[in-house]
Tab-separated table of C-alpha atoms in Angstrom:
chain	number	residue	atom	x	y	z
A	1	MET	CA	-29.264	0.203	-15.384
A	2	ARG	CA	-30.480	0.594	-18.864
A	3	LYS	CA	-28.058	2.321	-21.153
A	4	ILE	CA	-24.289	2.495	-21.671
A	5	LEU	CA	-22.930	6.011	-22.026
A	6	PRO	CA	-20.032	5.676	-24.510
A	7	VAL	CA	-19.103	9.368	-24.639
A	8	PHE	CA	-18.867	9.625	-20.865
A	9	PHE	CA	-16.616	6.582	-20.660
A	10	ALA	CA	-14.459	7.741	-23.563
A	11	ILE	CA	-13.721	10.904	-21.599
A	12	TRP	CA	-13.126	8.758	-18.505
A	13	LEU	CA	-10.576	6.579	-20.274
A	14	ALA	CA	-8.808	9.535	-21.868
A	15	CYS	CA	-8.460	11.174	-18.467
A	16	SER	CA	-7.120	7.944	-16.996
A	17	PHE	CA	-4.512	7.538	-19.728
A	18	SER	CA	-3.366	11.146	-19.387
A	19	ILE	CA	-2.796	10.918	-15.653
A	20	ALA	CA	-1.111	7.521	-15.901
A	21	GLN	CA	1.601	8.951	-18.136
A	22	THR	CA	2.724	11.560	-15.586
A	23	LYS	CA	6.295	10.954	-14.455
A	24	VAL	CA	6.784	10.901	-10.706
A	25	VAL	CA	9.404	13.354	-9.480
A	26	PHE	CA	10.940	11.721	-6.416
A	27	PRO	CA	11.565	11.960	-3.494
A	28	LEU	CA	8.059	11.894	-2.130
A	29	LYS	CA	6.764	14.288	0.480
A	30	ILE	CA	3.615	14.627	2.573
A	31	SER	CA	0.571	16.443	1.194
A	32	PRO	CA	-0.513	19.702	2.876
A	33	ASN	CA	-3.505	17.997	4.517
A	34	LYS	CA	-1.261	15.116	5.661
A	35	ARG	CA	-3.560	12.476	4.197
A	36	HIS	CA	-1.495	11.184	1.284
A	37	LEU	CA	1.859	11.422	-0.496
A	38	VAL	CA	2.854	13.767	-3.306
A	39	ASP	CA	5.912	14.116	-5.512
A	40	GLN	CA	8.146	17.171	-5.796
A	41	ASN	CA	5.656	18.779	-8.210
A	42	ASN	CA	2.850	18.181	-5.698
A	43	ASN	CA	1.230	15.555	-7.907
A	44	PRO	CA	-0.577	12.919	-5.805
A	45	PHE	CA	1.208	9.586	-5.524
A	46	LEU	CA	-1.081	6.582	-5.115
A	47	TYR	CA	1.240	4.091	-3.426
A	48	VAL	CA	0.892	0.673	-5.134
A	49	SER	CA	3.534	-1.717	-3.840
A	50	ASP	CA	4.622	-5.286	-4.439
A	51	SER	CA	6.347	-7.261	-1.684
A	52	GLY	CA	9.708	-8.171	-3.184
A	53	TRP	CA	11.447	-8.540	0.157
A	54	ARG	CA	14.433	-10.638	-1.056
A	55	LEU	CA	14.944	-8.770	-4.322
A	56	PHE	CA	18.553	-7.822	-3.541
A	57	MET	CA	19.372	-11.373	-2.486
A	58	GLY	CA	17.468	-13.589	-4.871
A	59	LEU	CA	17.933	-12.016	-8.299
A	60	THR	CA	20.811	-11.088	-10.541
A	61	GLU	CA	20.737	-7.591	-11.977
A	62	THR	CA	19.405	-8.919	-15.282
A	63	GLU	CA	16.642	-10.782	-13.464
A	64	ALA	CA	15.896	-7.761	-11.289
A	65	ARG	CA	15.310	-5.661	-14.388
A	66	GLU	CA	12.936	-8.276	-15.805
A	67	TYR	CA	10.996	-8.300	-12.538
A	68	LEU	CA	10.820	-4.505	-12.239
A	69	LEU	CA	9.663	-4.111	-15.833
A	70	LYS	CA	6.916	-6.674	-15.281
A	71	ARG	CA	5.635	-4.991	-12.141
A	72	LYS	CA	5.759	-1.555	-13.771
A	73	GLU	CA	3.744	-2.903	-16.702
A	74	GLN	CA	1.189	-4.230	-14.199
A	75	GLY	CA	0.795	-0.822	-12.574
A	76	PHE	CA	2.992	-1.145	-9.493
A	77	ASN	CA	5.065	1.937	-8.654
A	78	THR	CA	6.773	0.749	-5.457
A	79	ILE	CA	8.634	-2.366	-4.315
A	80	HIS	CA	9.121	-3.384	-0.668
A	81	VAL	CA	12.596	-4.811	-0.170
A	82	MET	CA	14.944	-5.752	2.676
A	83	LEU	CA	18.337	-4.077	2.357
A	84	THR	CA	20.201	-6.719	4.380
A	85	SER	CA	17.649	-9.566	4.454
A	86	ILE	CA	18.175	-11.825	7.496
A	87	PRO	CA	21.443	-13.020	9.080
A	88	GLY	CA	23.235	-15.601	6.959
A	89	ASP	CA	21.377	-14.809	3.740
A	90	LYS	CA	23.550	-14.226	0.657
A	91	ASN	CA	22.957	-12.687	-2.744
A	92	LYS	CA	23.406	-14.517	-6.051
A	93	GLN	CA	27.129	-13.688	-5.940
A	94	GLY	CA	27.488	-15.316	-2.520
A	95	GLN	CA	27.919	-11.957	-0.755
A	96	GLU	CA	26.611	-10.994	2.677
A	97	PRO	CA	25.976	-7.385	3.766
A	98	PHE	CA	28.324	-7.368	6.760
A	99	VAL	CA	31.645	-8.872	7.758
A	100	ASP	CA	31.131	-11.038	10.846
A	101	TYR	CA	27.619	-9.558	11.312
A	102	ASP	CA	29.222	-6.321	12.472
A	103	PHE	CA	27.105	-3.259	11.627
A	104	VAL	CA	30.177	-1.061	11.143
A	105	LYS	CA	31.859	-3.504	8.749
A	106	PRO	CA	29.749	-3.320	5.581
A	107	ASN	CA	30.672	-5.506	2.614
A	108	GLU	CA	31.327	-3.013	-0.182
A	109	ALA	CA	30.790	-5.551	-2.966
A	110	TYR	CA	27.365	-6.426	-1.593
A	111	PHE	CA	26.258	-2.808	-1.374
A	112	LYS	CA	27.500	-2.028	-4.877
A	113	HIS	CA	25.108	-4.718	-6.110
A	114	VAL	CA	22.301	-2.994	-4.213
A	115	ASP	CA	23.345	0.394	-5.601
A	116	ARG	CA	22.932	-0.829	-9.159
A	117	ILE	CA	19.437	-2.191	-8.569
A	118	VAL	CA	18.326	1.009	-6.823
A	119	SER	CA	19.647	2.973	-9.792
A	120	MET	CA	17.867	0.584	-12.156
A	121	ALA	CA	14.540	1.162	-10.385
A	122	ASP	CA	15.130	4.904	-10.534
A	123	SER	CA	15.633	4.711	-14.300
A	124	LEU	CA	12.212	3.022	-14.510
A	125	ASN	CA	10.628	5.729	-12.311
A	126	MET	CA	9.862	3.190	-9.592
A	127	MET	CA	10.302	3.682	-5.866
A	128	LEU	CA	11.949	1.199	-3.518
A	129	ALA	CA	10.635	1.129	0.045
A	130	ILE	CA	13.717	-0.272	1.748
A	131	ALA	CA	14.007	-1.865	5.192
A	132	PRO	CA	17.634	-1.314	6.324
A	133	LEU	CA	17.566	-4.036	8.990
A	134	TRP	CA	14.746	-6.578	9.235
A	135	TYR	CA	13.619	-7.063	12.828
A	136	SER	CA	11.458	-10.168	12.014
A	137	CYS	CA	8.545	-11.897	13.667
A	138	CYS	CA	9.968	-15.372	13.392
A	139	ASN	CA	13.223	-15.851	15.306
A	140	ASP	CA	15.369	-15.337	12.216
A	141	GLY	CA	15.875	-11.561	12.006
A	142	TRP	CA	18.585	-9.203	13.175
A	143	ALA	CA	16.776	-8.651	16.485
A	144	THR	CA	15.028	-11.997	16.949
A	145	SER	CA	17.524	-14.672	15.898
A	146	PRO	CA	19.134	-16.715	18.680
A	147	GLN	CA	22.360	-14.749	18.158
A	148	LYS	CA	20.576	-11.399	18.877
A	149	TYR	CA	22.786	-9.437	16.484
A	150	MET	CA	21.078	-6.110	17.075
A	151	GLN	CA	21.609	-6.371	20.822
A	152	LYS	CA	25.225	-7.474	20.338
A	153	ASN	CA	25.954	-4.523	18.077
A	154	GLY	CA	24.212	-2.184	20.503
A	155	LYS	CA	22.851	1.351	20.285
A	156	GLU	CA	25.985	3.093	19.018
A	157	LYS	CA	26.612	0.714	16.134
A	158	SER	CA	22.900	0.746	15.282
A	159	TYR	CA	23.101	4.528	15.027
A	160	LEU	CA	26.220	4.306	12.863
A	161	LEU	CA	24.509	1.783	10.606
A	162	GLY	CA	21.652	4.234	10.125
A	163	GLN	CA	24.186	6.919	9.234
A	164	PHE	CA	25.991	4.647	6.787
A	165	VAL	CA	22.774	3.690	4.999
A	166	GLY	CA	21.514	7.270	4.912
A	167	ASN	CA	24.762	8.697	3.600
A	168	ARG	CA	25.122	6.010	0.955
A	169	TYR	CA	21.593	6.215	-0.451
A	170	LYS	CA	20.602	9.848	-0.012
A	171	LYS	CA	21.799	10.500	-3.578
A	172	PHE	CA	18.968	8.303	-4.896
A	173	ASN	CA	15.623	10.080	-4.997
A	174	ASN	CA	13.430	6.999	-5.433
A	175	ILE	CA	13.581	5.703	-1.854
A	176	LEU	CA	11.303	5.471	1.162
A	177	TRP	CA	12.653	3.890	4.363
A	178	ILE	CA	10.983	1.140	6.408
A	179	ILE	CA	12.253	0.710	9.968
A	180	GLY	CA	11.477	-2.489	11.877
A	181	GLY	CA	9.977	-5.402	10.026
A	182	ASP	CA	7.129	-7.677	11.082
A	183	ASN	CA	7.509	-6.903	14.772
A	184	ASP	CA	7.080	-4.306	17.474
A	185	PRO	CA	10.240	-2.605	18.757
A	186	TYR	CA	9.907	-3.102	22.491
A	187	ASP	CA	12.677	-5.634	23.157
A	188	ASN	CA	15.177	-3.481	21.274
A	189	LEU	CA	13.520	-0.086	21.489
A	190	GLU	CA	16.629	2.056	21.847
A	191	GLU	CA	18.673	0.189	19.242
A	192	VAL	CA	15.839	0.616	16.713
A	193	ARG	CA	15.342	4.254	17.656
A	194	GLN	CA	19.043	5.035	17.338
A	195	MET	CA	19.256	3.415	13.912
A	196	ALA	CA	16.246	5.442	12.745
A	197	ARG	CA	17.729	8.647	14.161
A	198	GLY	CA	21.052	8.017	12.482
A	199	LEU	CA	19.284	7.372	9.202
A	200	LYS	CA	17.153	10.515	9.466
A	201	GLN	CA	20.100	12.695	10.408
A	202	ALA	CA	22.129	11.500	7.435
A	203	ASP	CA	19.217	11.476	4.997
A	204	PRO	CA	16.472	13.946	5.960
A	205	GLN	CA	14.981	14.128	2.453
A	206	HIS	CA	13.471	10.629	2.415
A	207	LEU	CA	10.336	9.684	4.328
A	208	ILE	CA	10.479	6.986	7.005
A	209	THR	CA	7.801	4.582	8.237
A	210	TYR	CA	7.722	1.600	10.607
A	211	HIS	CA	6.584	-1.972	9.815
A	212	ALA	CA	5.114	-3.343	13.053
A	213	ALA	CA	3.637	-6.699	14.059
A	214	ALA	CA	0.457	-7.840	12.314
A	215	SER	CA	-2.642	-5.946	13.555
A	216	HIS	CA	-0.442	-3.036	14.674
A	217	SER	CA	0.377	0.146	12.802
A	218	SER	CA	3.456	2.331	13.081
A	219	THR	CA	1.618	4.732	15.382
A	220	ASP	CA	0.377	1.933	17.615
A	221	VAL	CA	3.943	1.199	18.682
A	222	TRP	CA	5.682	4.598	18.526
A	223	PRO	CA	4.788	7.860	20.293
A	224	ALA	CA	2.975	10.518	18.279
A	225	ASN	CA	5.965	12.853	18.630
A	226	GLU	CA	8.632	10.375	17.454
A	227	SER	CA	10.757	12.769	15.401
A	228	TRP	CA	11.903	10.423	12.633
A	229	LEU	CA	8.513	8.778	11.940
A	230	ASP	CA	6.965	10.525	8.932
A	231	ILE	CA	4.205	8.247	7.671
A	232	CYS	CA	2.277	5.290	9.026
A	233	MET	CA	2.040	1.746	7.750
A	234	THR	CA	-0.890	-0.502	8.662
A	235	TYR	CA	-0.666	-4.293	8.677
A	236	THR	CA	-3.296	-6.948	9.304
A	237	TYR	CA	-4.586	-10.224	7.897
A	238	PHE	CA	-8.267	-11.135	8.326
A	239	ARG	CA	-10.722	-12.157	11.007
A	240	GLY	CA	-10.295	-15.868	11.612
A	241	PHE	CA	-6.565	-15.843	10.879
A	242	THR	CA	-4.962	-18.160	13.443
A	243	LYS	CA	-1.224	-17.925	12.880
A	244	ALA	CA	-0.523	-14.436	14.196
A	245	TRP	CA	1.021	-13.664	17.560
A	246	ASN	CA	-2.225	-12.334	19.065
A	247	LYS	CA	-4.736	-14.631	17.273
A	248	VAL	CA	-7.002	-11.636	16.559
A	249	GLN	CA	-6.587	-9.929	13.220
A	250	PRO	CA	-9.084	-7.203	12.265
A	251	ASP	CA	-9.997	-6.744	8.635
A	252	VAL	CA	-8.192	-4.094	6.607
A	253	TYR	CA	-10.970	-1.498	6.759
A	254	GLU	CA	-11.124	-1.767	10.552
A	255	VAL	CA	-7.473	-0.813	11.021
A	256	GLY	CA	-7.854	1.804	8.276
A	257	TYR	CA	-10.743	3.517	10.032
A	258	ASN	CA	-8.814	3.438	13.288
A	259	GLU	CA	-5.765	5.021	11.683
A	260	TYR	CA	-7.799	7.667	9.867
A	261	ARG	CA	-9.305	8.898	13.146
A	262	LYS	CA	-5.969	9.315	14.927
A	263	SER	CA	-4.469	12.645	15.891
A	264	PRO	CA	-2.060	14.053	14.922
A	265	VAL	CA	-2.855	13.165	11.330
A	266	ARG	CA	-0.265	11.221	9.332
A	267	PRO	CA	-0.557	9.695	5.879
A	268	PHE	CA	-0.907	5.932	6.054
A	269	VAL	CA	-0.637	3.107	3.563
A	270	LEU	CA	-1.602	-0.532	3.850
A	271	GLY	CA	1.867	-1.989	4.164
A	272	GLU	CA	1.011	-5.666	4.269
A	273	SER	CA	-1.942	-8.032	4.400
A	274	THR	CA	-2.835	-11.506	3.143
A	275	TYR	CA	-0.630	-12.620	0.252
A	276	GLU	CA	-2.133	-14.100	-2.884
A	277	GLY	CA	-1.359	-17.818	-3.027
A	278	GLU	CA	-0.928	-18.179	0.750
A	279	HIS	CA	-3.299	-19.086	3.630
A	280	GLY	CA	-5.485	-21.421	1.607
A	281	ALA	CA	-8.735	-20.061	0.224
A	282	MET	CA	-8.083	-16.665	1.800
A	283	GLY	CA	-5.099	-16.158	-0.497
A	284	SER	CA	-7.380	-15.526	-3.465
A	285	ASP	CA	-7.407	-12.737	-6.023
A	286	LEU	CA	-10.734	-11.669	-4.500
A	287	GLN	CA	-9.111	-11.216	-1.086
A	288	VAL	CA	-6.311	-9.205	-2.702
A	289	ARG	CA	-8.843	-6.824	-4.235
A	290	LYS	CA	-10.846	-6.588	-1.025
A	291	GLN	CA	-7.743	-5.496	0.843
A	292	ALA	CA	-6.789	-2.876	-1.740
A	293	TYR	CA	-10.249	-1.307	-2.034
A	294	TRP	CA	-10.871	-1.514	1.697
A	295	ALA	CA	-7.619	0.341	2.294
A	296	MET	CA	-8.320	3.086	-0.225
A	297	LEU	CA	-11.910	3.587	0.939
A	298	SER	CA	-10.896	3.741	4.607
A	299	GLY	CA	-8.573	6.687	4.066
A	300	ALA	CA	-5.255	5.146	3.023
A	301	GLY	CA	-2.891	6.817	0.594
A	302	GLY	CA	-2.006	3.492	-0.988
A	303	HIS	CA	-1.925	-0.264	-0.658
A	304	SER	CA	0.501	-3.181	-0.903
A	305	TYR	CA	0.289	-6.563	-2.571
A	306	GLY	CA	2.103	-9.773	-1.746
A	307	SER	CA	2.543	-13.296	-3.110
A	308	PRO	CA	5.041	-16.147	-2.653
A	309	PHE	CA	7.317	-14.099	-4.901
A	310	TRP	CA	8.515	-12.372	-1.724
A	311	LYS	CA	10.899	-15.286	-1.102
A	312	VAL	CA	12.483	-14.732	-4.539
A	313	ASP	CA	13.379	-18.381	-4.909
A	314	ALA	CA	13.934	-20.489	-8.032
A	315	SER	CA	10.234	-20.355	-8.961
A	316	TRP	CA	9.964	-16.559	-8.757
A	317	LYS	CA	8.741	-16.087	-12.334
A	318	SER	CA	5.714	-18.302	-11.749
A	319	TYR	CA	4.262	-15.777	-9.299
A	320	LEU	CA	4.361	-12.688	-11.507
A	321	ASP	CA	1.087	-13.242	-13.357
A	322	LEU	CA	-1.295	-14.238	-10.593
A	323	PRO	CA	-4.797	-12.873	-11.242
A	324	GLY	CA	-4.872	-10.611	-8.202
A	325	ALA	CA	-1.654	-8.870	-9.185
A	326	LYS	CA	-2.939	-8.296	-12.706
A	327	SER	CA	-6.273	-6.922	-11.480
A	328	LEU	CA	-4.892	-4.180	-9.233
A	329	LYS	CA	-4.083	-1.848	-12.126
A	330	HIS	CA	-7.824	-1.442	-12.593
A	331	LEU	CA	-8.093	0.145	-9.144
A	332	THR	CA	-5.507	2.725	-10.166
A	333	GLU	CA	-7.274	3.325	-13.484
A	334	LEU	CA	-10.568	3.921	-11.691
A	335	PHE	CA	-9.091	6.243	-9.078
A	336	GLN	CA	-7.417	8.311	-11.773
A	337	THR	CA	-10.826	9.310	-13.155
A	338	PHE	CA	-11.620	11.538	-10.164
A	339	ASP	CA	-9.758	13.333	-7.396
A	340	TRP	CA	-9.086	10.332	-5.169
A	341	THR	CA	-7.197	12.521	-2.698
A	342	ALA	CA	-10.520	14.193	-1.843
A	343	LEU	CA	-12.139	10.920	-0.756
A	344	GLU	CA	-13.275	10.739	2.855
A	345	PRO	CA	-14.248	7.357	4.304
A	346	ASP	CA	-17.889	6.970	5.267
A	347	ILE	CA	-17.053	5.617	8.693
A	348	ALA	CA	-20.469	6.538	10.092
A	349	GLY	CA	-22.233	4.538	7.379
A	350	ALA	CA	-24.409	7.427	6.207
A	351	LEU	CA	-24.157	6.646	2.488
A	352	ILE	CA	-25.245	2.994	2.492
A	353	ALA	CA	-28.735	2.592	3.956
A	354	LYS	CA	-28.838	-1.165	3.469
A	355	GLY	CA	-26.681	-3.930	2.050
A	356	ASN	CA	-23.227	-3.239	3.441
A	357	GLU	CA	-23.488	-6.463	5.527
A	358	LYS	CA	-22.153	-6.969	9.044
A	359	TYR	CA	-19.211	-4.891	10.250
A	360	ALA	CA	-16.009	-6.737	11.242
A	361	THR	CA	-16.579	-9.477	8.691
A	362	ASN	CA	-14.836	-10.332	5.430
A	363	ASP	CA	-17.871	-9.359	3.334
A	364	PHE	CA	-18.355	-5.750	4.429
A	365	ALA	CA	-19.007	-3.092	1.761
A	366	THR	CA	-16.955	0.058	2.306
A	367	ALA	CA	-17.750	3.504	0.942
A	368	ALA	CA	-16.111	6.898	0.592
A	369	ILE	CA	-17.293	10.227	-0.759
A	370	THR	CA	-15.329	13.243	-1.990
A	371	ARG	CA	-15.236	16.372	0.150
A	372	ASP	CA	-17.388	18.267	-2.350
A	373	HIS	CA	-19.923	15.410	-2.374
A	374	LYS	CA	-19.701	15.049	-6.147
A	375	VAL	CA	-18.349	11.469	-6.299
A	376	ALA	CA	-19.036	8.432	-4.121
A	377	VAL	CA	-17.358	5.033	-4.404
A	378	ILE	CA	-18.644	1.788	-2.868
A	379	TYR	CA	-16.739	-1.502	-2.997
A	380	VAL	CA	-19.146	-4.451	-2.977
A	381	PRO	CA	-17.275	-7.723	-2.263
A	382	SER	CA	-20.098	-10.094	-3.266
A	383	ALA	CA	-23.481	-10.165	-5.022
A	384	ARG	CA	-26.156	-8.080	-3.320
A	385	GLY	CA	-28.440	-5.111	-3.526
A	386	ILE	CA	-27.053	-1.855	-2.141
A	387	THR	CA	-29.505	0.832	-1.017
A	388	VAL	CA	-27.850	4.246	-1.202
A	389	ASN	CA	-28.832	7.547	0.390
A	390	THR	CA	-28.342	9.619	-2.772
A	391	GLY	CA	-29.056	12.774	-0.779
A	392	MET	CA	-25.455	12.526	0.441
A	393	LEU	CA	-24.414	13.770	-3.010
A	394	ASP	CA	-24.584	17.465	-3.863
A	395	GLY	CA	-26.426	17.981	-7.128
A	396	ARG	CA	-29.651	17.336	-9.041
A	397	LEU	CA	-28.800	14.350	-11.208
A	398	LEU	CA	-26.773	11.254	-10.418
A	399	ILE	CA	-24.803	9.232	-12.981
A	400	PRO	CA	-24.339	5.733	-11.544
A	401	SER	CA	-22.059	3.081	-12.986
A	402	TRP	CA	-20.713	-0.340	-12.067
A	403	TYR	CA	-16.978	-0.899	-12.422
A	404	ASN	CA	-15.555	-4.402	-12.757
A	405	PRO	CA	-12.401	-4.547	-10.573
A	406	ARG	CA	-11.278	-7.738	-12.286
A	407	THR	CA	-11.294	-6.445	-15.868
A	408	GLY	CA	-11.763	-2.674	-15.809
A	409	GLU	CA	-15.101	-2.999	-17.627
A	410	LYS	CA	-17.537	-0.155	-16.928
A	411	ARG	CA	-21.324	-0.379	-17.106
A	412	GLY	CA	-23.123	2.944	-17.134
A	413	SER	CA	-26.701	4.135	-16.865
A	414	ASP	CA	-28.990	7.042	-17.556
A	415	PRO	CA	-28.987	9.734	-14.852
A	416	TYR	CA	-31.278	9.539	-11.826
A	417	PRO	CA	-32.605	12.380	-9.646
A	418	ILE	CA	-30.713	12.903	-6.389
A	419	GLY	CA	-32.472	12.946	-3.045
A	420	TYR	CA	-33.953	9.475	-2.755
A	421	LYS	CA	-32.911	6.123	-1.401
A	422	MET	CA	-32.034	4.020	-4.434
A	423	LEU	CA	-31.418	0.302	-4.754
A	424	PHE	CA	-28.558	-0.868	-6.972
A	425	GLU	CA	-28.128	-4.563	-7.770
A	426	SER	CA	-24.594	-5.766	-8.478
A	427	PRO	CA	-24.320	-7.212	-12.016
A	428	ASP	CA	-23.295	-10.754	-11.015
A	429	LYS	CA	-21.997	-12.889	-8.144
A	430	ASN	CA	-18.490	-11.379	-8.173
A	431	ASP	CA	-17.064	-8.257	-6.551
A	432	TRP	CA	-17.950	-4.890	-8.132
A	433	VAL	CA	-17.422	-1.184	-7.496
A	434	LEU	CA	-20.416	1.149	-7.542
A	435	VAL	CA	-19.406	4.643	-8.675
A	436	LEU	CA	-21.852	7.517	-8.205
A	437	ARG	CA	-21.105	10.841	-9.884
A	438	VAL	CA	-23.040	14.075	-9.864
A	439	ASP	CA	-23.913	15.300	-13.360
A	440	GLU	CA	-22.046	18.615	-13.336
A	441	ASN	CA	-23.885	19.795	-16.449
A	442	VAL	CA	-27.143	20.042	-14.529
A	443	LYS	CA	-27.020	22.800	-11.946
A	444	LYS	CA	-28.646	22.451	-8.565
A	445	LYS	CA	-31.668	24.717	-8.042
């Protein structure tokens, strides 16, 4: 790659800045092709979430504003948060969400605190993806604790809780609902279903998803015709992960491909994966980027990040500037330079002739190409040569470039003729993104 193209990249950056300034008009809705989310003006919404699960519990309102401003500055547009945390948890004012753990006895003071933070996020044009009642994987949630509070409250009170939450928060536009939480619904199927139905009946304008057990998606555990389930959330760790319930965790692109091929079509986002700063060496900034790019290039409409911040404990500020979190804005900047909603994952592997490495490993290179075959994107997790079938692109001349997902640096090249297998060598030992664009100024014969 011989020559940087400054004019091309100046246009690229200007386009990126322009799109980034667009205000999102909530609430979100589903795109006509059911592959991604859009706002009320039909502008695509690339879901970029941070896992702030204990936000309502662990921070004062002043601290919450500091946190939200930081994440907005870093390019996040969504925060995952538990509305009622887990039984026995209290906010900074010592308030719990319910009186005597009774779903029909909400603590008004507690919910007023939540109201103010939801309103605060709205003023910053940020969405909160809120889990009304955390099911939990780990014997501490509303359905899994020894006290079995969901079962004790039963189906009717679960429905009424859904109605209460829906009626209270339907006035806020910046919300998406997450049912469940780190588990499948089978032991409490009807209680969970009734809560979701009550929520949807009271608040039909906001989308609802389900957060299942790791390696499962929303549509793995609910029927295709479940009336309240609007969008899907995928969740997995990595191959070799040993702490999950089933001991087998596919990589992010594997569950993404599986979800993309399902019928009926629903938008899906990567709802959770390996957190930065957890699980030893796998909790690296590199793994964070792998997960995000794998998700987007396997057909997702967005991705989610996590770190030990999720606990929102006394050291919460120390987790806000981890390198992975700071690098994710560069994914958004890149995807804003082309129509990312037109990307289709190259599940068949037609674009990469050689160099994608073994499937179902943590070093696999994923690729996607736009429907008009004018742009292709390949995420390369480690140093290698990638041989590309350029004939997959529709045009005469190809403008290749390498994009640094850690810094946003772009390295361009002179155009090449389309129609040949071409070898591209990644610039160094780190992860890179290979972007292939058809030169639209040269017409195809």
